[in-house]
Amino acid sequence: MVNVLILQCGGPTPVVNASLAAAIAACQTHRAVGQIWGARLGLQGLVQGDWVELTGLPATALERLSRQPGAALGSGRYRLREEELPAAFAHLAKRRIGVLLLLGGNGTMAAAHRLERHGVASGYKVDGQPLRVVGIPKTVDNDLAGTEVAPGYGSAARFIAQTVRDISLDLYAMRNFDDVAVLEVMGRHAGWLAAAAALARSHPDDAPHLILVPERPLDEEAFLTAVAAVHRRHGICLVVAAEGLRDSAGQFLAEKFQKAEVDASGQRMLGLAAGVAPYLAHLVRSRLGLLCRQQRPDTIQRSCRALAHETDRQLAVLVGRAGVEAALAGVSGHMVGLRHTPGGWETAPVPFAQVVGQERLLPASFLAADTYDLAPPFYDYTNTIGLSVEREYVAF
Amino acid sequence: MVNVLILQCGGPTPVVNASLAAAIAACQTHRAVGQIWGARLGLQGLVQGDWVELTGLPATALERLSRQPGAALGSGRYRLREEELPAAFAHLAKRRIGVLLLLGGNGTMAAAHRLERHGVASGYKVDGQPLRVVGIPKTVDNDLAGTEVAPGYGSAARFIAQTVRDISLDLYAMRNFDDVAVLEVMGRHAGWLAAAAALARSHPDDAPHLILVPERPLDEEAFLTAVAAVHRRHGICLVVAAEGLRDSAGQFLAEKFQKAEVDASGQRMLGLAAGVAPYLAHLVRSRLGLLCRQQRPDTIQRSCRALAHETDRQLAVLVGRAGVEAALAGVSGHMVGLRHTPGGWETAPVPFAQVVGQERLLPASFLAADTYDLAPPFYDYTNTIGLSVEREYVAF
């Protein structure tokens, strides 16, 4: 019998609880598993021993959990210090944990890697077995190496695409009043979420008209010229901008009004800064004289239950279950990666060393050469995750 | 035979196209109706004669239209000048329009009233019949007099309540990182939309923790004390603030950073100003030292197709159809009002004079006396429109 501890770390997604529910269910049905535990608030609960037992969680709760936004165990951005590792392992030993599952993104996989190495180095054993540490991918940003898609991305991407379709109908209806709108979406370094806006179109002239990704520094003059041209042609211009957009000099646009604060890990908190949308709106208003609305959904894009994507949820279930199966089969030091095959999506363990320290940006081939737009390979990619958006509309 | 012209005016709602589709369908099936026309961009299209014929619009298009956000004819905030009335009536006469239907809110009903009086005063007649002008209510703000609820409100209210439920699960999951969130919602003078956030709760301690409505000027010191107290108790504090919130001195909080511009009608464009959420976030950060996220969905709240509310859509259909029936029965100078009866919702024509110049604010009895919250009569009210929110969740 082996006891299992599960953690949720980093920003929630609409489907990270689906992975959690699937992992719990897989543990419950596996005869090798004894107790199932969850740590509250991710790594913080691991270090502090603040755990909740999940062994007997009823099927009704699992079903509800699987469709619930947020991260039900509590997640967060706790920074694991080296000197806290012994305390964490003392808690693991006390409850005789043999399998540690971490649901998370880049930062989480780095922590998982450290935990795995500490377990090996310290000779941690339960019933003669070493600790098996397995990562389960989760991030709306889709910037995680080692997996072709990260569960969470599909739902946030669908939210963004459907939102662009919806608000563009509103903007077009108000074209004798409003001129431009800037929708600010998440994405510090990677433009996957901004790119998803392209799926809103049913005709080439449809919104979004300009998609601004962090992979492409923004020349502000060229941008203003493009906005003016789109507005002249369509009477409106809908811009989608990633929060991590930088100007040609490498400065975050979000910080051009006011410097962002840094969090405990030294990362700039762009979502809490003045923001890229207010900056671009000011630019459009002051330089072009056009009215410019802003939409800043912030955490709505990563928690909207109504637009959670079913394929995304199924992938979240798949990796949750595969993480348990891999660990119980003896795998450790790996993350469950997703690979698209002609037969559908499959999982395969990927060593932490191939995941940690990487950041999967939009490939250059996914971006159109001269326009603020995507290229055909991006649509081939999104076809693999079957993103569905209600695009059709009646126009007069 | 009578020809009908339909206009959509003012900010779109998720269901104003449902009213339009219902009105078209009612005209199509009524043997007294000849041609059916729509004016593009509301009053602008009326004045300029920019119309589109809707007579033969197929049922498939009507069905699609009835679930489409935005305002498919084009809407806007065109300000009808007195000297433009003759041109508008020349267009009406040219196409022998006997029935004029205007879908809109407060400003639209004022314009409808002027058009009706001009028709009478100028002796406009088609086949010996005067012009019949009927208003069909539409506004997410729910501030329209003469109707107990305005179609559009239910869908935007559901968006806000469900969004609060969703983002509060996210905020709570991140409570070792994030502290406070401010969701900015529409509502220049009336707090109906902010109030709807209260429907997110399944337990009294659930978010939203503070609801700030324009009907109650905000004492900033008392607000900060309340935020700190909620945060101490729950580890988070979720605030919902109406865009039109004012401080004790009567100043818009949205303008405390930067003055808002005014539109053609002299109204302050608060949605385009620095905004109430950035101001409150700055206050919380600088005075309490707490991290504060902001969500500014802006037009997402009035166009989100996925959260359009079925009861709201049915009310939109009801008033669209009733507007046609009233006009064809000879009613003019009235808006279709909605009244809740023991048997359900009914329509009744209300004279423009009883609608125009009014603004239906939240009754004082709907607001809790000493807290930033709603009182029981508000829930009795929302029960009449059957707002459904997925509130239940699993907590550990």
PDB file of C-alpha atoms in Angstrom, chain A residues 85-350:
ATOM      1  CA  LEU A  85      12.979  20.779   2.325  1.00  0.00           C
ATOM      2  CA  PRO A  86      13.724  18.760   5.500  1.00  0.00           C
ATOM      3  CA  ALA A  87      10.481  19.972   7.108  1.00  0.00           C
ATOM      4  CA  ALA A  88       8.536  19.037   3.980  1.00  0.00           C
ATOM      5  CA  PHE A  89      10.084  15.559   3.957  1.00  0.00           C
ATOM      6  CA  ALA A  90       9.408  15.107   7.664  1.00  0.00           C
ATOM      7  CA  HIS A  91       5.708  15.651   6.929  1.00  0.00           C
ATOM      8  CA  LEU A  92       5.913  13.196   4.014  1.00  0.00           C
ATOM      9  CA  ALA A  93       7.594  10.588   6.220  1.00  0.00           C
ATOM     10  CA  LYS A  94       5.130  11.065   9.063  1.00  0.00           C
ATOM     11  CA  ARG A  95       2.216  10.212   6.783  1.00  0.00           C
ATOM     12  CA  ARG A  96       4.270   7.582   4.909  1.00  0.00           C
ATOM     13  CA  ILE A  97       3.786   9.265   1.520  1.00  0.00           C
ATOM     14  CA  GLY A  98       5.208   7.234  -1.364  1.00  0.00           C
ATOM     15  CA  VAL A  99       3.785   9.237  -4.267  1.00  0.00           C
ATOM     16  CA  LEU A 100       3.858  13.019  -4.624  1.00  0.00           C
ATOM     17  CA  LEU A 101       1.851  14.553  -7.478  1.00  0.00           C
ATOM     18  CA  LEU A 102       2.253  18.233  -8.357  1.00  0.00           C
ATOM     19  CA  LEU A 103      -0.228  19.961 -10.637  1.00  0.00           C
ATOM     20  CA  GLY A 104       1.328  23.076 -12.107  1.00  0.00           C
ATOM     21  CA  GLY A 105       3.288  24.978 -14.718  1.00  0.00           C
ATOM     22  CA  ASN A 106       6.916  25.962 -15.207  1.00  0.00           C
ATOM     23  CA  GLY A 107       7.637  27.096 -11.655  1.00  0.00           C
ATOM     24  CA  THR A 108       5.929  24.048 -10.204  1.00  0.00           C
ATOM     25  CA  MET A 109       7.932  21.613 -12.322  1.00  0.00           C
ATOM     26  CA  ALA A 110      11.139  23.289 -11.111  1.00  0.00           C
ATOM     27  CA  ALA A 111      10.010  22.778  -7.506  1.00  0.00           C
ATOM     28  CA  ALA A 112       8.985  19.188  -8.287  1.00  0.00           C
ATOM     29  CA  HIS A 113      12.438  18.562  -9.721  1.00  0.00           C
ATOM     30  CA  ARG A 114      14.090  19.858  -6.539  1.00  0.00           C
ATOM     31  CA  LEU A 115      11.806  17.740  -4.370  1.00  0.00           C
ATOM     32  CA  GLU A 116      12.582  14.637  -6.388  1.00  0.00           C
ATOM     33  CA  ARG A 117      16.343  15.191  -6.162  1.00  0.00           C
ATOM     34  CA  HIS A 118      16.130  15.918  -2.440  1.00  0.00           C
ATOM     35  CA  GLY A 119      14.248  12.659  -1.933  1.00  0.00           C
ATOM     36  CA  VAL A 120      16.958  10.725  -3.740  1.00  0.00           C
ATOM     37  CA  ALA A 121      19.833  12.589  -2.081  1.00  0.00           C
ATOM     38  CA  SER A 122      18.389  12.251   1.416  1.00  0.00           C
ATOM     39  CA  GLY A 123      17.663   8.553   0.957  1.00  0.00           C
ATOM     40  CA  TYR A 124      13.951   9.018   1.719  1.00  0.00           C
ATOM     41  CA  LYS A 125      12.188   5.641   1.699  1.00  0.00           C
ATOM     42  CA  VAL A 126       8.786   4.278   2.721  1.00  0.00           C
ATOM     43  CA  ASP A 127       8.524   0.480   2.940  1.00  0.00           C
ATOM     44  CA  GLY A 128      11.869   0.356   1.172  1.00  0.00           C
ATOM     45  CA  GLN A 129      10.594   2.384  -1.780  1.00  0.00           C
ATOM     46  CA  PRO A 130      11.887   5.846  -2.765  1.00  0.00           C
ATOM     47  CA  LEU A 131       9.523   8.787  -3.175  1.00  0.00           C
ATOM     48  CA  ARG A 132       7.995   8.955  -6.645  1.00  0.00           C
ATOM     49  CA  VAL A 133       7.485  12.565  -7.760  1.00  0.00           C
ATOM     50  CA  VAL A 134       5.362  13.137 -10.858  1.00  0.00           C
ATOM     51  CA  GLY A 135       4.296  16.443 -12.416  1.00  0.00           C
ATOM     52  CA  ILE A 136       0.900  16.993 -14.022  1.00  0.00           C
ATOM     53  CA  PRO A 137       0.822  19.896 -16.505  1.00  0.00           C
ATOM     54  CA  LYS A 138      -1.503  22.837 -15.943  1.00  0.00           C
ATOM     55  CA  THR A 139      -1.325  26.370 -17.286  1.00  0.00           C
ATOM     56  CA  VAL A 140      -3.568  28.663 -19.290  1.00  0.00           C
ATOM     57  CA  ASP A 141      -0.391  30.209 -20.731  1.00  0.00           C
ATOM     58  CA  ASN A 142       0.470  27.038 -22.713  1.00  0.00           C
ATOM     59  CA  ASP A 143       4.160  27.887 -22.288  1.00  0.00           C
ATOM     60  CA  LEU A 144       5.156  24.609 -20.632  1.00  0.00           C
ATOM     61  CA  ALA A 145       7.861  22.584 -22.387  1.00  0.00           C
ATOM     62  CA  GLY A 146       7.521  18.815 -22.699  1.00  0.00           C
ATOM     63  CA  THR A 147       3.846  18.820 -23.638  1.00  0.00           C
ATOM     64  CA  GLU A 148       2.261  19.833 -26.917  1.00  0.00           C
ATOM     65  CA  VAL A 149      -0.588  21.483 -25.062  1.00  0.00           C
ATOM     66  CA  ALA A 150      -1.102  22.316 -21.406  1.00  0.00           C
ATOM     67  CA  PRO A 151      -4.556  21.581 -19.972  1.00  0.00           C
ATOM     68  CA  GLY A 152      -6.142  24.912 -19.078  1.00  0.00           C
ATOM     69  CA  TYR A 153      -5.088  26.552 -22.317  1.00  0.00           C
ATOM     70  CA  GLY A 154      -8.064  25.291 -24.310  1.00  0.00           C
ATOM     71  CA  SER A 155     -10.609  26.769 -21.914  1.00  0.00           C
ATOM     72  CA  ALA A 156      -8.931  30.154 -21.562  1.00  0.00           C
ATOM     73  CA  ALA A 157      -8.362  30.219 -25.333  1.00  0.00           C
ATOM     74  CA  ARG A 158     -12.037  29.506 -25.923  1.00  0.00           C
ATOM     75  CA  PHE A 159     -12.996  32.277 -23.484  1.00  0.00           C
ATOM     76  CA  ILE A 160     -10.820  34.742 -25.390  1.00  0.00           C
ATOM     77  CA  ALA A 161     -11.993  33.726 -28.859  1.00  0.00           C
ATOM     78  CA  GLN A 162     -15.679  33.719 -27.896  1.00  0.00           C
ATOM     79  CA  THR A 163     -15.276  37.007 -26.035  1.00  0.00           C
ATOM     80  CA  VAL A 164     -13.704  38.637 -29.095  1.00  0.00           C
ATOM     81  CA  ARG A 165     -16.600  37.407 -31.222  1.00  0.00           C
ATOM     82  CA  ASP A 166     -19.145  38.709 -28.678  1.00  0.00           C
ATOM     83  CA  ILE A 167     -17.605  42.114 -27.955  1.00  0.00           C
ATOM     84  CA  SER A 168     -16.852  42.744 -31.618  1.00  0.00           C
ATOM     85  CA  LEU A 169     -20.576  42.459 -32.397  1.00  0.00           C
ATOM     86  CA  ASP A 170     -21.152  45.034 -29.649  1.00  0.00           C
ATOM     87  CA  LEU A 171     -18.386  47.315 -30.917  1.00  0.00           C
ATOM     88  CA  TYR A 172     -19.628  47.117 -34.508  1.00  0.00           C
ATOM     89  CA  ALA A 173     -23.186  47.917 -33.396  1.00  0.00           C
ATOM     90  CA  MET A 174     -21.817  51.042 -31.691  1.00  0.00           C
ATOM     91  CA  ARG A 175     -19.555  52.131 -34.552  1.00  0.00           C
ATOM     92  CA  ASN A 176     -21.112  55.590 -34.733  1.00  0.00           C
ATOM     93  CA  PHE A 177     -19.932  56.112 -31.139  1.00  0.00           C
ATOM     94  CA  ASP A 178     -17.060  53.761 -30.249  1.00  0.00           C
ATOM     95  CA  ASP A 179     -14.002  53.425 -32.466  1.00  0.00           C
ATOM     96  CA  VAL A 180     -11.428  51.069 -31.005  1.00  0.00           C
ATOM     97  CA  ALA A 181     -11.331  48.432 -28.273  1.00  0.00           C
ATOM     98  CA  VAL A 182      -8.305  46.837 -26.628  1.00  0.00           C
ATOM     99  CA  LEU A 183      -8.828  43.456 -24.990  1.00  0.00           C
ATOM    100  CA  GLU A 184      -5.973  42.711 -22.599  1.00  0.00           C
ATOM    101  CA  VAL A 185      -5.225  39.022 -22.128  1.00  0.00           C
ATOM    102  CA  MET A 186      -2.755  37.040 -20.049  1.00  0.00           C
ATOM    103  CA  GLY A 187       0.662  36.030 -21.356  1.00  0.00           C
ATOM    104  CA  ARG A 188       3.840  37.412 -19.847  1.00  0.00           C
ATOM    105  CA  HIS A 189       6.269  36.013 -22.408  1.00  0.00           C
ATOM    106  CA  ALA A 190       4.159  33.741 -24.600  1.00  0.00           C
ATOM    107  CA  GLY A 191       1.414  34.863 -26.967  1.00  0.00           C
ATOM    108  CA  TRP A 192      -0.638  31.655 -27.029  1.00  0.00           C
ATOM    109  CA  LEU A 193      -3.672  33.246 -25.386  1.00  0.00           C
ATOM    110  CA  ALA A 194      -3.605  36.397 -27.515  1.00  0.00           C
ATOM    111  CA  ALA A 195      -3.224  34.184 -30.587  1.00  0.00           C
ATOM    112  CA  ALA A 196      -6.390  32.277 -29.666  1.00  0.00           C
ATOM    113  CA  ALA A 197      -8.372  35.434 -30.424  1.00  0.00           C
ATOM    114  CA  ALA A 198      -7.839  34.660 -34.125  1.00  0.00           C
ATOM    115  CA  LEU A 199     -10.303  31.773 -33.742  1.00  0.00           C
ATOM    116  CA  ALA A 200     -13.113  34.328 -33.355  1.00  0.00           C
ATOM    117  CA  ARG A 201     -13.227  35.052 -37.086  1.00  0.00           C
ATOM    118  CA  SER A 202     -15.679  33.558 -39.523  1.00  0.00           C
ATOM    119  CA  HIS A 203     -14.607  35.965 -42.299  1.00  0.00           C
ATOM    120  CA  PRO A 204     -11.117  37.412 -42.886  1.00  0.00           C
ATOM    121  CA  ASP A 205     -12.400  40.947 -42.181  1.00  0.00           C
ATOM    122  CA  ASP A 206     -13.856  39.953 -38.807  1.00  0.00           C
ATOM    123  CA  ALA A 207     -12.329  40.959 -35.496  1.00  0.00           C
ATOM    124  CA  PRO A 208      -9.780  40.645 -34.063  1.00  0.00           C
ATOM    125  CA  HIS A 209      -8.089  43.115 -36.399  1.00  0.00           C
ATOM    126  CA  LEU A 210      -4.726  43.293 -34.657  1.00  0.00           C
ATOM    127  CA  ILE A 211      -3.182  40.636 -32.405  1.00  0.00           C
ATOM    128  CA  LEU A 212      -0.206  41.778 -30.348  1.00  0.00           C
ATOM    129  CA  VAL A 213       1.969  39.046 -28.839  1.00  0.00           C
ATOM    130  CA  PRO A 214       5.013  39.312 -26.551  1.00  0.00           C
ATOM    131  CA  GLU A 215       7.132  37.432 -29.114  1.00  0.00           C
ATOM    132  CA  ARG A 216       6.950  40.509 -31.366  1.00  0.00           C
ATOM    133  CA  PRO A 217       8.110  43.826 -29.876  1.00  0.00           C
ATOM    134  CA  LEU A 218       5.662  46.580 -30.787  1.00  0.00           C
ATOM    135  CA  ASP A 219       6.693  49.528 -32.915  1.00  0.00           C
ATOM    136  CA  GLU A 220       4.196  52.072 -31.609  1.00  0.00           C
ATOM    137  CA  GLU A 221       4.173  54.200 -34.761  1.00  0.00           C
ATOM    138  CA  ALA A 222       3.539  51.223 -37.028  1.00  0.00           C
ATOM    139  CA  PHE A 223       0.807  50.078 -34.631  1.00  0.00           C
ATOM    140  CA  LEU A 224      -0.950  53.455 -34.765  1.00  0.00           C
ATOM    141  CA  THR A 225      -0.777  53.437 -38.559  1.00  0.00           C
ATOM    142  CA  ALA A 226      -2.355  49.975 -38.581  1.00  0.00           C
ATOM    143  CA  VAL A 227      -5.139  51.000 -36.167  1.00  0.00           C
ATOM    144  CA  ALA A 228      -5.980  54.038 -38.283  1.00  0.00           C
ATOM    145  CA  ALA A 229      -6.068  51.948 -41.471  1.00  0.00           C
ATOM    146  CA  VAL A 230      -8.357  49.300 -39.961  1.00  0.00           C
ATOM    147  CA  HIS A 231     -10.640  51.968 -38.520  1.00  0.00           C
ATOM    148  CA  ARG A 232     -10.901  53.750 -41.865  1.00  0.00           C
ATOM    149  CA  ARG A 233     -11.856  50.502 -43.556  1.00  0.00           C
ATOM    150  CA  HIS A 234     -14.213  48.928 -41.006  1.00  0.00           C
ATOM    151  CA  GLY A 235     -15.341  51.816 -38.814  1.00  0.00           C
ATOM    152  CA  ILE A 236     -13.970  49.921 -35.811  1.00  0.00           C
ATOM    153  CA  CYS A 237     -10.712  48.293 -34.764  1.00  0.00           C
ATOM    154  CA  LEU A 238     -10.516  45.515 -32.202  1.00  0.00           C
ATOM    155  CA  VAL A 239      -7.042  44.942 -30.768  1.00  0.00           C
ATOM    156  CA  VAL A 240      -6.025  41.971 -28.621  1.00  0.00           C
ATOM    157  CA  ALA A 241      -2.902  42.628 -26.564  1.00  0.00           C
ATOM    158  CA  ALA A 242      -0.940  40.270 -24.324  1.00  0.00           C
ATOM    159  CA  GLU A 243      -0.135  41.716 -20.896  1.00  0.00           C
ATOM    160  CA  GLY A 244       3.570  41.074 -21.487  1.00  0.00           C
ATOM    161  CA  LEU A 245       3.810  43.114 -24.686  1.00  0.00           C
ATOM    162  CA  ARG A 246       7.037  45.126 -24.979  1.00  0.00           C
ATOM    163  CA  ASP A 247       8.021  48.089 -27.087  1.00  0.00           C
ATOM    164  CA  SER A 248      10.935  48.155 -29.521  1.00  0.00           C
ATOM    165  CA  ALA A 249      13.265  49.124 -26.678  1.00  0.00           C
ATOM    166  CA  GLY A 250      12.216  46.063 -24.684  1.00  0.00           C
ATOM    167  CA  GLN A 251      10.140  47.908 -22.095  1.00  0.00           C
ATOM    168  CA  PHE A 252       6.838  46.416 -20.928  1.00  0.00           C
ATOM    169  CA  LEU A 253       4.021  48.637 -22.274  1.00  0.00           C
ATOM    170  CA  ALA A 254       2.192  47.843 -19.037  1.00  0.00           C
ATOM    171  CA  GLU A 255       4.899  49.736 -17.179  1.00  0.00           C
ATOM    172  CA  LYS A 256       5.143  52.813 -19.340  1.00  0.00           C
ATOM    173  CA  PHE A 257       2.722  54.673 -17.078  1.00  0.00           C
ATOM    174  CA  GLN A 258       3.927  53.206 -13.819  1.00  0.00           C
ATOM    175  CA  LYS A 259       6.512  50.596 -12.812  1.00  0.00           C
ATOM    176  CA  ALA A 260       5.044  47.233 -11.798  1.00  0.00           C
ATOM    177  CA  GLU A 261       5.873  45.816  -8.393  1.00  0.00           C
ATOM    178  CA  VAL A 262       7.735  42.523  -8.119  1.00  0.00           C
ATOM    179  CA  ASP A 263       6.488  39.457  -6.288  1.00  0.00           C
ATOM    180  CA  ALA A 264       8.383  37.205  -3.859  1.00  0.00           C
ATOM    181  CA  SER A 265      10.058  35.372  -6.733  1.00  0.00           C
ATOM    182  CA  GLY A 266      11.215  38.621  -8.348  1.00  0.00           C
ATOM    183  CA  GLN A 267       8.670  38.388 -11.178  1.00  0.00           C
ATOM    184  CA  ARG A 268       6.959  41.608 -12.258  1.00  0.00           C
ATOM    185  CA  MET A 269       3.252  41.564 -11.388  1.00  0.00           C
ATOM    186  CA  LEU A 270       1.989  42.896 -14.711  1.00  0.00           C
ATOM    187  CA  GLY A 271      -1.641  42.100 -13.937  1.00  0.00           C
ATOM    188  CA  LEU A 272      -1.423  44.498 -11.015  1.00  0.00           C
ATOM    189  CA  ALA A 273       0.374  47.248 -12.957  1.00  0.00           C
ATOM    190  CA  ALA A 274      -1.240  50.096 -14.828  1.00  0.00           C
ATOM    191  CA  GLY A 275      -1.593  47.626 -17.669  1.00  0.00           C
ATOM    192  CA  VAL A 276      -1.078  47.359 -21.400  1.00  0.00           C
ATOM    193  CA  ALA A 277      -4.716  48.147 -22.286  1.00  0.00           C
ATOM    194  CA  PRO A 278      -4.771  51.539 -20.538  1.00  0.00           C
ATOM    195  CA  TYR A 279      -1.472  52.407 -22.202  1.00  0.00           C
ATOM    196  CA  LEU A 280      -2.612  51.468 -25.705  1.00  0.00           C
ATOM    197  CA  ALA A 281      -5.994  53.144 -25.160  1.00  0.00           C
ATOM    198  CA  HIS A 282      -4.226  56.337 -24.155  1.00  0.00           C
ATOM    199  CA  LEU A 283      -1.984  56.107 -27.215  1.00  0.00           C
ATOM    200  CA  VAL A 284      -4.936  55.613 -29.576  1.00  0.00           C
ATOM    201  CA  ARG A 285      -6.921  58.425 -27.979  1.00  0.00           C
ATOM    202  CA  SER A 286      -4.130  60.963 -27.787  1.00  0.00           C
ATOM    203  CA  ARG A 287      -2.460  60.242 -31.117  1.00  0.00           C
ATOM    204  CA  LEU A 288      -5.379  59.261 -33.361  1.00  0.00           C
ATOM    205  CA  GLY A 289      -8.214  61.070 -31.600  1.00  0.00           C
ATOM    206  CA  LEU A 290     -10.242  57.849 -31.614  1.00  0.00           C
ATOM    207  CA  LEU A 291     -12.373  56.661 -28.698  1.00  0.00           C
ATOM    208  CA  CYS A 292     -10.896  53.513 -27.230  1.00  0.00           C
ATOM    209  CA  ARG A 293     -12.610  51.119 -24.832  1.00  0.00           C
ATOM    210  CA  GLN A 294     -10.673  48.641 -22.715  1.00  0.00           C
ATOM    211  CA  GLN A 295     -11.605  45.159 -21.581  1.00  0.00           C
ATOM    212  CA  ARG A 296      -9.444  43.645 -18.857  1.00  0.00           C
ATOM    213  CA  PRO A 297     -10.991  40.316 -17.880  1.00  0.00           C
ATOM    214  CA  ASP A 298      -7.939  39.360 -15.780  1.00  0.00           C
ATOM    215  CA  THR A 299      -8.818  36.199 -13.819  1.00  0.00           C
ATOM    216  CA  ILE A 300     -12.201  35.880 -15.566  1.00  0.00           C
ATOM    217  CA  GLN A 301     -10.320  34.373 -18.534  1.00  0.00           C
ATOM    218  CA  ARG A 302      -8.868  31.604 -16.402  1.00  0.00           C
ATOM    219  CA  SER A 303     -11.955  30.862 -14.300  1.00  0.00           C
ATOM    220  CA  CYS A 304     -15.025  31.235 -16.538  1.00  0.00           C
ATOM    221  CA  ARG A 305     -16.992  28.046 -15.955  1.00  0.00           C
ATOM    222  CA  ALA A 306     -19.492  28.700 -18.743  1.00  0.00           C
ATOM    223  CA  LEU A 307     -16.769  28.705 -21.399  1.00  0.00           C
ATOM    224  CA  ALA A 308     -14.663  25.828 -20.075  1.00  0.00           C
ATOM    225  CA  HIS A 309     -13.827  23.660 -23.060  1.00  0.00           C
ATOM    226  CA  GLU A 310     -14.832  20.018 -23.042  1.00  0.00           C
ATOM    227  CA  THR A 311     -11.758  18.761 -24.934  1.00  0.00           C
ATOM    228  CA  ASP A 312      -9.576  20.717 -22.538  1.00  0.00           C
ATOM    229  CA  ARG A 313     -11.376  19.135 -19.602  1.00  0.00           C
ATOM    230  CA  GLN A 314     -10.860  15.690 -21.080  1.00  0.00           C
ATOM    231  CA  LEU A 315      -7.131  16.375 -21.472  1.00  0.00           C
ATOM    232  CA  ALA A 316      -7.031  17.529 -17.845  1.00  0.00           C
ATOM    233  CA  VAL A 317      -8.690  14.271 -16.808  1.00  0.00           C
ATOM    234  CA  LEU A 318      -6.265  12.305 -18.984  1.00  0.00           C
ATOM    235  CA  VAL A 319      -3.116  13.809 -17.426  1.00  0.00           C
ATOM    236  CA  GLY A 320      -4.537  13.553 -13.901  1.00  0.00           C
ATOM    237  CA  ARG A 321      -5.181   9.848 -14.325  1.00  0.00           C
ATOM    238  CA  ALA A 322      -1.897   9.248 -16.205  1.00  0.00           C
ATOM    239  CA  GLY A 323       0.076  10.931 -13.421  1.00  0.00           C
ATOM    240  CA  VAL A 324      -1.275   8.463 -10.879  1.00  0.00           C
ATOM    241  CA  GLU A 325      -0.705   5.478 -13.162  1.00  0.00           C
ATOM    242  CA  ALA A 326       2.861   6.530 -13.982  1.00  0.00           C
ATOM    243  CA  ALA A 327       3.793   7.026 -10.327  1.00  0.00           C
ATOM    244  CA  LEU A 328       2.240   3.719  -9.299  1.00  0.00           C
ATOM    245  CA  ALA A 329       4.177   2.039 -12.122  1.00  0.00           C
ATOM    246  CA  GLY A 330       7.386   3.367 -10.564  1.00  0.00           C
ATOM    247  CA  VAL A 331       7.982   6.494 -12.650  1.00  0.00           C
ATOM    248  CA  SER A 332       9.579   9.419 -10.790  1.00  0.00           C
ATOM    249  CA  GLY A 333      11.211  12.694 -11.812  1.00  0.00           C
ATOM    250  CA  HIS A 334       8.912  13.094 -14.792  1.00  0.00           C
ATOM    251  CA  MET A 335       6.031  15.241 -15.936  1.00  0.00           C
ATOM    252  CA  VAL A 336       3.129  13.762 -17.883  1.00  0.00           C
ATOM    253  CA  GLY A 337       3.397  15.218 -21.391  1.00  0.00           C
ATOM    254  CA  LEU A 338       0.629  15.268 -23.991  1.00  0.00           C
ATOM    255  CA  ARG A 339       1.316  14.302 -27.608  1.00  0.00           C
ATOM    256  CA  HIS A 340      -1.064  14.525 -30.510  1.00  0.00           C
ATOM    257  CA  THR A 341      -1.105  11.397 -32.667  1.00  0.00           C
ATOM    258  CA  PRO A 342      -3.289  10.384 -35.606  1.00  0.00           C
ATOM    259  CA  GLY A 343      -5.304   8.389 -33.068  1.00  0.00           C
ATOM    260  CA  GLY A 344      -5.805  11.345 -30.727  1.00  0.00           C
ATOM    261  CA  TRP A 345      -4.028  12.648 -27.652  1.00  0.00           C
ATOM    262  CA  GLU A 346      -1.647  10.371 -25.760  1.00  0.00           C
ATOM    263  CA  THR A 347       0.411  10.848 -22.631  1.00  0.00           C
ATOM    264  CA  ALA A 348       4.108  10.122 -22.168  1.00  0.00           C
ATOM    265  CA  PRO A 349       6.383  10.879 -19.218  1.00  0.00           C
ATOM    266  CA  VAL A 350       8.999  13.583 -19.870  1.00  0.00           C
TER     267      VAL A 350
END
